[in-house]
Short mmCIF file of C-alpha atoms and ligand atoms in Angstrom, two decimals:
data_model
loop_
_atom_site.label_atom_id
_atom_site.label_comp_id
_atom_site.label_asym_id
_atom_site.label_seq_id
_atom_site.Cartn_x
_atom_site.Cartn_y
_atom_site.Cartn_z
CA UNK A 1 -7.08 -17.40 0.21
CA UNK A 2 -9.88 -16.79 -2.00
CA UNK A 3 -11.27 -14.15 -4.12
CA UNK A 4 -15.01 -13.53 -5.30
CA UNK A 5 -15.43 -13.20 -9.28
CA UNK A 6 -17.06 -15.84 -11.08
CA UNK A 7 -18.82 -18.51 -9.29
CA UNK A 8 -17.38 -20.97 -11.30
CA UNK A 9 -14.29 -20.73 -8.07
CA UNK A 10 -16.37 -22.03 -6.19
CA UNK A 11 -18.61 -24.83 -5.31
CA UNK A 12 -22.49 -25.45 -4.09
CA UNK A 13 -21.59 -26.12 -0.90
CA UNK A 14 -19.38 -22.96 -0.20
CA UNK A 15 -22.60 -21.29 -1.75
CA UNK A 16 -24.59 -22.72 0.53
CA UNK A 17 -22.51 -22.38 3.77
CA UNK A 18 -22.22 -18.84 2.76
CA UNK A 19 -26.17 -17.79 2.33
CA UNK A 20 -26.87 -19.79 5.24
CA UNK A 21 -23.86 -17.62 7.57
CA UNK A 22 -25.28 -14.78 6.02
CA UNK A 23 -28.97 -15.60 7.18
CA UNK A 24 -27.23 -16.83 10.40
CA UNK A 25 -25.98 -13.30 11.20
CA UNK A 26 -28.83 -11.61 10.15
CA UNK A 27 -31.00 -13.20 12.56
CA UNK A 28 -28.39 -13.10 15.43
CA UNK A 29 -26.37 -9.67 14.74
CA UNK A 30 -25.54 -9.50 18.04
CA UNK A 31 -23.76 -12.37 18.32
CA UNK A 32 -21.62 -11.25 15.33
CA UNK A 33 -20.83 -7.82 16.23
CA UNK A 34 -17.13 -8.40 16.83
CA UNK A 35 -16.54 -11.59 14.54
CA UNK A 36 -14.15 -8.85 12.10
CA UNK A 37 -13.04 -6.92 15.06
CA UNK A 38 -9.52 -5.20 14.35
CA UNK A 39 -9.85 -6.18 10.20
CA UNK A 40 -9.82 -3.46 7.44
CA UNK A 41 -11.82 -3.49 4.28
CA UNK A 42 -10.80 -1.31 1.34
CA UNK A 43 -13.17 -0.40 -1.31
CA UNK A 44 -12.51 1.62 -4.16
CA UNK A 45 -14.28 3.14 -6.85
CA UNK A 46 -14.08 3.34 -10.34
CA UNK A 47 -18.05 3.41 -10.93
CA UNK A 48 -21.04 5.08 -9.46
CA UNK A 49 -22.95 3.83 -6.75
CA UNK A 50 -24.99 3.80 -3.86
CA UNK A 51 -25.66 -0.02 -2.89
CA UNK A 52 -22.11 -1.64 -2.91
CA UNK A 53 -20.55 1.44 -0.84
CA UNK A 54 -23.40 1.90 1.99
CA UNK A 55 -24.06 -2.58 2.08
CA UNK A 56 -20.18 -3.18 2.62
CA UNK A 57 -18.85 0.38 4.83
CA UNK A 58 -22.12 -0.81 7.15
CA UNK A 59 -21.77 -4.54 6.51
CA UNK A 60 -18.21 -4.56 7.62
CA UNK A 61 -19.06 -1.72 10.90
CA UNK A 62 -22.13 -4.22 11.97
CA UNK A 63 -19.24 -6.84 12.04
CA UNK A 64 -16.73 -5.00 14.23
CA UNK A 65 -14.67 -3.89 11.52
CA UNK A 66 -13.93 -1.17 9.29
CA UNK A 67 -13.65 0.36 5.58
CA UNK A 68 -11.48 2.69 4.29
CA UNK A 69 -13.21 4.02 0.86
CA UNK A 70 -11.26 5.92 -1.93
CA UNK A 71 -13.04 7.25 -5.65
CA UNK A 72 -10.71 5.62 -7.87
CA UNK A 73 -9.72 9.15 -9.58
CA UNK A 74 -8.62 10.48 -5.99
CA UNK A 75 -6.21 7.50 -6.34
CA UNK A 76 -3.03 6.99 -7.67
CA UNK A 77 -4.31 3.69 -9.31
CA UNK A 78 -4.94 6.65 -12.07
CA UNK A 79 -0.82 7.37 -12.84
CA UNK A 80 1.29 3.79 -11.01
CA UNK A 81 1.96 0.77 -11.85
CA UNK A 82 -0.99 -1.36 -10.56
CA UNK A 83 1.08 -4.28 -9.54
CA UNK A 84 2.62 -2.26 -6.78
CA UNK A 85 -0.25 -0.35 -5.67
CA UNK A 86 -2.20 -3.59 -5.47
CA UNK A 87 0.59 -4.98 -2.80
CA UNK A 88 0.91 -1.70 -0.84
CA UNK A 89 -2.65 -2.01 -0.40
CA UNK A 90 -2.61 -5.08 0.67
CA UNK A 91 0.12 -4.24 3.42
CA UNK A 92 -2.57 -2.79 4.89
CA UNK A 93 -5.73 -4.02 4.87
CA UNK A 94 -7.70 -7.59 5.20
CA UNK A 95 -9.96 -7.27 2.27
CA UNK A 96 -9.99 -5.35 -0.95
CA UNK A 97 -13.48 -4.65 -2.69
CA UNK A 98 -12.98 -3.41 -6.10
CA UNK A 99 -15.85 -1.69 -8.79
CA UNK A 100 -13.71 -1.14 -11.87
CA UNK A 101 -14.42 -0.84 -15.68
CA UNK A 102 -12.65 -3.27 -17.14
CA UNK A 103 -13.11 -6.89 -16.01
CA UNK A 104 -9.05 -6.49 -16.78
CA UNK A 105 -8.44 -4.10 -13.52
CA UNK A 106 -10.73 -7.03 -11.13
CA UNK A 107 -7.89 -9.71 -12.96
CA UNK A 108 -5.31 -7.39 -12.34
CA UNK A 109 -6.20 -6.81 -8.22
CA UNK A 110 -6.70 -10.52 -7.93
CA UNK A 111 -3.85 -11.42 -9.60
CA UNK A 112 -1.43 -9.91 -7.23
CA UNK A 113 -3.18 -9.47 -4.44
CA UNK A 114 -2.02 -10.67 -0.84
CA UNK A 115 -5.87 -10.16 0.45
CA UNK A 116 -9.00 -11.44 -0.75
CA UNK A 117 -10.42 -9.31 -3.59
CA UNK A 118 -14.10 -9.10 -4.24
CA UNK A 119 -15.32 -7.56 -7.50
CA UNK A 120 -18.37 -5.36 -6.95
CA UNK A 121 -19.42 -5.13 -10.28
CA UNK A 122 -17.13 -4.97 -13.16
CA UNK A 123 -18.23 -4.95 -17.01
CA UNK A 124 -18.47 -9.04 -16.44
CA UNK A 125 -19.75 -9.99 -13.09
CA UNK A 126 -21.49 -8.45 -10.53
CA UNK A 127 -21.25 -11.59 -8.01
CA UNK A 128 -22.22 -9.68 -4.78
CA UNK A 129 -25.42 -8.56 -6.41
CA UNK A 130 -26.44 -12.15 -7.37
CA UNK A 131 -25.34 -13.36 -3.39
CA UNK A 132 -28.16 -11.15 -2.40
CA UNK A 133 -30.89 -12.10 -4.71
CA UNK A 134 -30.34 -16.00 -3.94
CA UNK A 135 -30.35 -14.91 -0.65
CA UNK A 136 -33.51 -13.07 -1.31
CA UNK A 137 -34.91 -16.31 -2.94
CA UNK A 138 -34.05 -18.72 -0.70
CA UNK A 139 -35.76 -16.47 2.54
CA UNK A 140 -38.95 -16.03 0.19
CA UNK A 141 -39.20 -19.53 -0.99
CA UNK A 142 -37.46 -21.60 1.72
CA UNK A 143 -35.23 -23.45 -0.87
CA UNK A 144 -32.42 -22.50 -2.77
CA UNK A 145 -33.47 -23.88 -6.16
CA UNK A 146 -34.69 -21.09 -7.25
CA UNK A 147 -36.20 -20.65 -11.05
CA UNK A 148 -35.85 -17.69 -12.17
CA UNK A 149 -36.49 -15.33 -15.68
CA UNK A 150 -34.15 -12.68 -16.87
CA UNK A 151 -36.01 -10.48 -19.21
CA UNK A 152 -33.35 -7.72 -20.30
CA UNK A 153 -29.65 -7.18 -21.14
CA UNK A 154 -26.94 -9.33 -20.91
CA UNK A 155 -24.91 -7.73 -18.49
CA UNK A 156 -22.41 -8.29 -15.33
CA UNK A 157 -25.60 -8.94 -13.09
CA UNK A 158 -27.36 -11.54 -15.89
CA UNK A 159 -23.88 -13.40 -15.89
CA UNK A 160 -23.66 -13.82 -11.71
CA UNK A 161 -27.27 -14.52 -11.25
CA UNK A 162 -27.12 -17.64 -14.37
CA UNK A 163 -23.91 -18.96 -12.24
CA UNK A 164 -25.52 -18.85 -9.06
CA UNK A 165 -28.74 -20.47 -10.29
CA UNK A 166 -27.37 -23.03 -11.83
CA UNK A 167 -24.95 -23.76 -9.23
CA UNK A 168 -27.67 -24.12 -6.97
CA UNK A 169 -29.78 -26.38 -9.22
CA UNK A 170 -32.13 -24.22 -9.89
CA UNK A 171 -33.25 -23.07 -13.63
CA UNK A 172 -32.86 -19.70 -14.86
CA UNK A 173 -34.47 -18.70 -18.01
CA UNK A 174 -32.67 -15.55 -19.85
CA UNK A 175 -34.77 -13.61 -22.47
CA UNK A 176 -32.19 -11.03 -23.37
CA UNK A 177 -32.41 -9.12 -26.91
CA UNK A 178 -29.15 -7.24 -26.58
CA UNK A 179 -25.68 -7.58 -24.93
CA UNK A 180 -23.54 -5.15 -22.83
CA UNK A 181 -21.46 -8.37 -22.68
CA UNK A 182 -18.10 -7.87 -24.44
CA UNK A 183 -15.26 -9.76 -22.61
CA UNK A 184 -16.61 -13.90 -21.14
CA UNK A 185 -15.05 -16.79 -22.83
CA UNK A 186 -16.60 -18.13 -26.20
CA UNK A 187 -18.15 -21.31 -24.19
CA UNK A 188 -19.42 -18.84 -21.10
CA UNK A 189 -23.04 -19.47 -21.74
CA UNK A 190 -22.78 -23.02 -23.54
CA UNK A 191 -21.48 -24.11 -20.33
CA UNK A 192 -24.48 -22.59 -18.47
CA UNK A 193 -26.61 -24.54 -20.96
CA UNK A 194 -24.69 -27.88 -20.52
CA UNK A 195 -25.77 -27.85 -16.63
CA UNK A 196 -29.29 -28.32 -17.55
CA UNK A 197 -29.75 -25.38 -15.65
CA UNK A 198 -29.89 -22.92 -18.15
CA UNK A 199 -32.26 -22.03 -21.23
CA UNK A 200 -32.08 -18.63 -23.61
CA UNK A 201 -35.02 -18.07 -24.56
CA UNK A 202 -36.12 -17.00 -28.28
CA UNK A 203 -36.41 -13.78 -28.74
CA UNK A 204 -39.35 -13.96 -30.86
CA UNK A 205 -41.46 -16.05 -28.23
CA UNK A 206 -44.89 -15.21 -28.39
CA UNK A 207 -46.65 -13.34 -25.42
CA UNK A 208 -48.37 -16.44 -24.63
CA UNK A 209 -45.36 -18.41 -24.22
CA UNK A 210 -43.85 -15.91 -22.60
CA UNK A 211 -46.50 -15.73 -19.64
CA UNK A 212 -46.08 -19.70 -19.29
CA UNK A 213 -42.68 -19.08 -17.96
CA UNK A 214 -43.37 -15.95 -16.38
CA UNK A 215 -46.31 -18.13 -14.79
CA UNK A 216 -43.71 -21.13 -13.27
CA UNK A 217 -40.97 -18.77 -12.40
CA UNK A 218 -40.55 -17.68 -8.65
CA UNK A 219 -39.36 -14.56 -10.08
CA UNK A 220 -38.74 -12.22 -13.05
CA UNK A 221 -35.48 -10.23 -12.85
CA UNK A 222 -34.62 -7.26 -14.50
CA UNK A 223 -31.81 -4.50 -14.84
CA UNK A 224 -31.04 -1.13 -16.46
CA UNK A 225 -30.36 -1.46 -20.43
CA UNK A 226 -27.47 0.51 -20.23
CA UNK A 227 -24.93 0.20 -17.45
CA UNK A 228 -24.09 2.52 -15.48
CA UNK A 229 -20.46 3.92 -16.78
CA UNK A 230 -22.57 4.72 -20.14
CA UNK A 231 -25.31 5.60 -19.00
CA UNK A 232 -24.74 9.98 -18.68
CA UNK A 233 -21.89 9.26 -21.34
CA UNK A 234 -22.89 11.86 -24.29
CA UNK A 235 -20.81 9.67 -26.40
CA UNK A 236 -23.35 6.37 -25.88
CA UNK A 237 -26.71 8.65 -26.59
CA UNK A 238 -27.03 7.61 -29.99
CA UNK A 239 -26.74 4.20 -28.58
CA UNK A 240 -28.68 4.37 -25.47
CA UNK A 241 -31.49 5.76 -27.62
CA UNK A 242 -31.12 2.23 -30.20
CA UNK A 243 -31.01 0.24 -27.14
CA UNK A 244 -34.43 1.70 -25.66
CA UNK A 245 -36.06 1.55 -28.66
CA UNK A 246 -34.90 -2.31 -29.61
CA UNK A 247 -35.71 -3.69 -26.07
CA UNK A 248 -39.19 -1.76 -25.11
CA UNK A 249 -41.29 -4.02 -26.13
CA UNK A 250 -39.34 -6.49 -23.60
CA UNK A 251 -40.23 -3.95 -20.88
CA UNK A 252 -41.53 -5.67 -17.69
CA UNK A 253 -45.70 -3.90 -17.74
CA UNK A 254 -48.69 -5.32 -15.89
CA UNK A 255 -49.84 -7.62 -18.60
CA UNK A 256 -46.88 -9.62 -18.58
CA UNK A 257 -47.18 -10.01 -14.93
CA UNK A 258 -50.87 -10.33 -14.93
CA UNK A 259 -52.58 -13.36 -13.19
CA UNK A 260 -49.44 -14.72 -11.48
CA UNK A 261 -47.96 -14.44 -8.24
CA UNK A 262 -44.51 -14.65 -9.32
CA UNK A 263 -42.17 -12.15 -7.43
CA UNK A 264 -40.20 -9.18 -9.67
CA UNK A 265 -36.82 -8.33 -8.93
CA UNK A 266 -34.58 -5.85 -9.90
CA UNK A 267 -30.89 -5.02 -8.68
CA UNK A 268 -31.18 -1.43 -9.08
CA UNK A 269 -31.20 1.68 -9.98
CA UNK A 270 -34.38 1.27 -11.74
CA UNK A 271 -35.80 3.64 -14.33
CA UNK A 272 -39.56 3.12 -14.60
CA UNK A 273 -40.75 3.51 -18.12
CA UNK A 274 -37.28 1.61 -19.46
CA UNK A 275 -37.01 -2.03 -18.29
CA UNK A 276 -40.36 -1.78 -15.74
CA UNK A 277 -43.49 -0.07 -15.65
CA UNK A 278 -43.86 2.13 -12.92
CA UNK A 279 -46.86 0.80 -11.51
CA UNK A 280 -44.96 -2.91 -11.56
CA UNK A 281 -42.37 -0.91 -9.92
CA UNK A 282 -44.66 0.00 -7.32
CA UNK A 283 -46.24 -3.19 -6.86
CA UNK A 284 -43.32 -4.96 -6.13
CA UNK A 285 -41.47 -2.16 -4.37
CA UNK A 286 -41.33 -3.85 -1.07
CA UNK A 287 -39.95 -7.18 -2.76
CA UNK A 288 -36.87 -5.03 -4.37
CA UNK A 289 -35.63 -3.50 -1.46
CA UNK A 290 -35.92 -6.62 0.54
CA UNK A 291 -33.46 -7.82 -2.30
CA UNK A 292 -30.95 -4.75 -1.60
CA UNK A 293 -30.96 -4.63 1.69
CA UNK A 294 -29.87 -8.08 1.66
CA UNK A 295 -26.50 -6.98 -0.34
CA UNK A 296 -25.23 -5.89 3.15
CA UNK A 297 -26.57 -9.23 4.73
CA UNK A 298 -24.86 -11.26 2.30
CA UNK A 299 -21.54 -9.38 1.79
CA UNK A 300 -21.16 -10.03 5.70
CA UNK A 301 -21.49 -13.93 5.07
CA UNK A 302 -19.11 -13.60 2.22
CA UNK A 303 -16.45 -11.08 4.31
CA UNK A 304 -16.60 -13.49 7.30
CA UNK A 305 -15.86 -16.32 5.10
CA UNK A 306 -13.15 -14.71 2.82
CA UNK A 307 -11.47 -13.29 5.86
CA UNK A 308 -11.45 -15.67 8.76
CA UNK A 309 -11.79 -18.96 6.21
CA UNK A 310 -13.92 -20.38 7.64
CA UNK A 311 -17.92 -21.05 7.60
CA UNK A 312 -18.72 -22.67 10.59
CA UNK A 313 -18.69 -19.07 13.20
N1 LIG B 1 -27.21 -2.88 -7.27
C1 LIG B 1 -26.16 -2.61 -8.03
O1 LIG B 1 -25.01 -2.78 -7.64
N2 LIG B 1 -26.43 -2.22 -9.27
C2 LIG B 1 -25.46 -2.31 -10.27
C3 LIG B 1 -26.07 -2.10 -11.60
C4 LIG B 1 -25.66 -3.16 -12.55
C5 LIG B 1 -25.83 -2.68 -13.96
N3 LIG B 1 -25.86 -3.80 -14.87
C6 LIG B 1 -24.67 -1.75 -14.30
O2 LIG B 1 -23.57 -2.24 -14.55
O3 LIG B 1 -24.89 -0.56 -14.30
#
């Protein structure tokens, strides 16, 4: 039984077999419509949001199955002992899908789980989101060695997408100014870096340098500045406000992008005017929901694998 956290569980090859099921079905839904039949996804909420609850209650429907949802407050994951929820949960269901806080609760779930746990975006990793963009990659480039730039924070969706890429011998680039990062191991990113795969960037490059890589790139990815459990929180304004003000002049505009054809992606929610323009935005509207429609097309390659085992269906 496996879980889906950090990509470091697992290896190119289950990467692989996974994007390529995931394209499989996509193609050929109806030939998958009753590969789940009978199995029970739960998802629960700790976090906003609108992509991970539509992609996987759909996802797991288009397969023949079915999710159960629950807002983590409604819960009584709020007042028990998590231990014991976890493995009454599991008494009854197939698949767990978890968006917590604390990187802590995903450990906890996994930990003593009898299912397979997916975390869908915790204050670490956000592995289902970075599923979907190499699956988005690979369909708009034909190979899965993607290179890609990160121009933003360092967040749970910067740390998935560097695992994937590099997994898949790619090269992702990260130009990231400020961290939401609080909780990966010391040697996280120096590991990255060791696969040859991975390169920080300066943050004093010059424009011109910039628009070299921006220029070789198949794409330039970027997400909020503030995730999304701070970003209403009246006690992170003061914050939120330092944050904008440090990383606008790393916002993605139309001179950046000027003179390429490199792709722009962004995982959403985006808020024009922060971490892209909104005429970029616009331009590359089409490109972005390609990219989140493809959460539900992946999640279905990844809930067929971590359910039945197996790749070859
Ligand atoms: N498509 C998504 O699932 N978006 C999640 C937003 C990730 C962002 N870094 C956040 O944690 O708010």
């Amino acid at each position: 039984m496996k879980h889906a956290n950090s990509f470091a569980d697992y290896t190119t090859d289950e990467l692989k077999g996974i994007l390529l099921l995931a394209e499989k079905i996509k193609q050929h839904q109806d030939d998958y419509g009753h590969i789940l039949d009978g199995k029970k996804l739960y998802t629960l909420f700790e976090k906003t949001s609108n992509r991970t609850y539509l992609s996987f209650s759909i996802g797991m429907e288009e397969l023949g199955g079915k999710a159960y949802n629950q807002l983590w407050k409604d819960s009584n994951f709020t007042i028990g002992d998590l231990m014991s929820e976890v493995k009454y949960v599991c008494r009854n269901v197939d698949c767990i899908m978890g968006r917590f806080k604390k990187d802590e609760t995903t450990e906890g779930f996994m930990k003593n789980a009898t299912v397979p746990v997916i975390n869908g975006c915790d204050n670490t990793f956000h592995p289902t989101q970075a599923l979907a963009d190499m699956l988005t990659l690979y369909e708009k480039t034909g190979h899965f060695e993607a290179k890609v730039l990160y121009i933003g924070a360092k967040n749970n969706t910067y740390n998935s997408l560097s695992e994937i890429v590099t997994k898949m011998g790619g090269m992702m680039y990260g130009l990231t100014p400020f961290s939401q990062i609080t909780n990966v191991p010391a040697d996280f990113y120096d590991k990255l870096t060791a696969t040859g795969h991975y390169k920080e960037l300066p943050t004093d490059i010059s424009k011109e340098d910039l628009k070299k890589v921006v220029a070789d790139v198949d794409c330039v990815y970027t997400d909020t500045w503030v995730d999304m459990e701070f970003f209403t929180n009246p006690d992170y304004a003061e914050k939120k406000n330092q944050i904008i003000n440090m990383m606008m002049p790393y916002q993605i505009d139309a001179a950046l992008m000027e003179g390429t054809d490199t792709m722009v992606f962004h995982d959403m929610p985006i808020h024009p005017g922060y971490e892209i323009t909104q005429d970029v935005m616009e331009k590359h509207l089409e490109t972005i929901l390609d990219e989140a429609e493809n959460r539900r097309h992946a999640e279905k390659g990844l809930l067929v694998y971590l359910i039945t085992g197996k790749l070859d269906v």
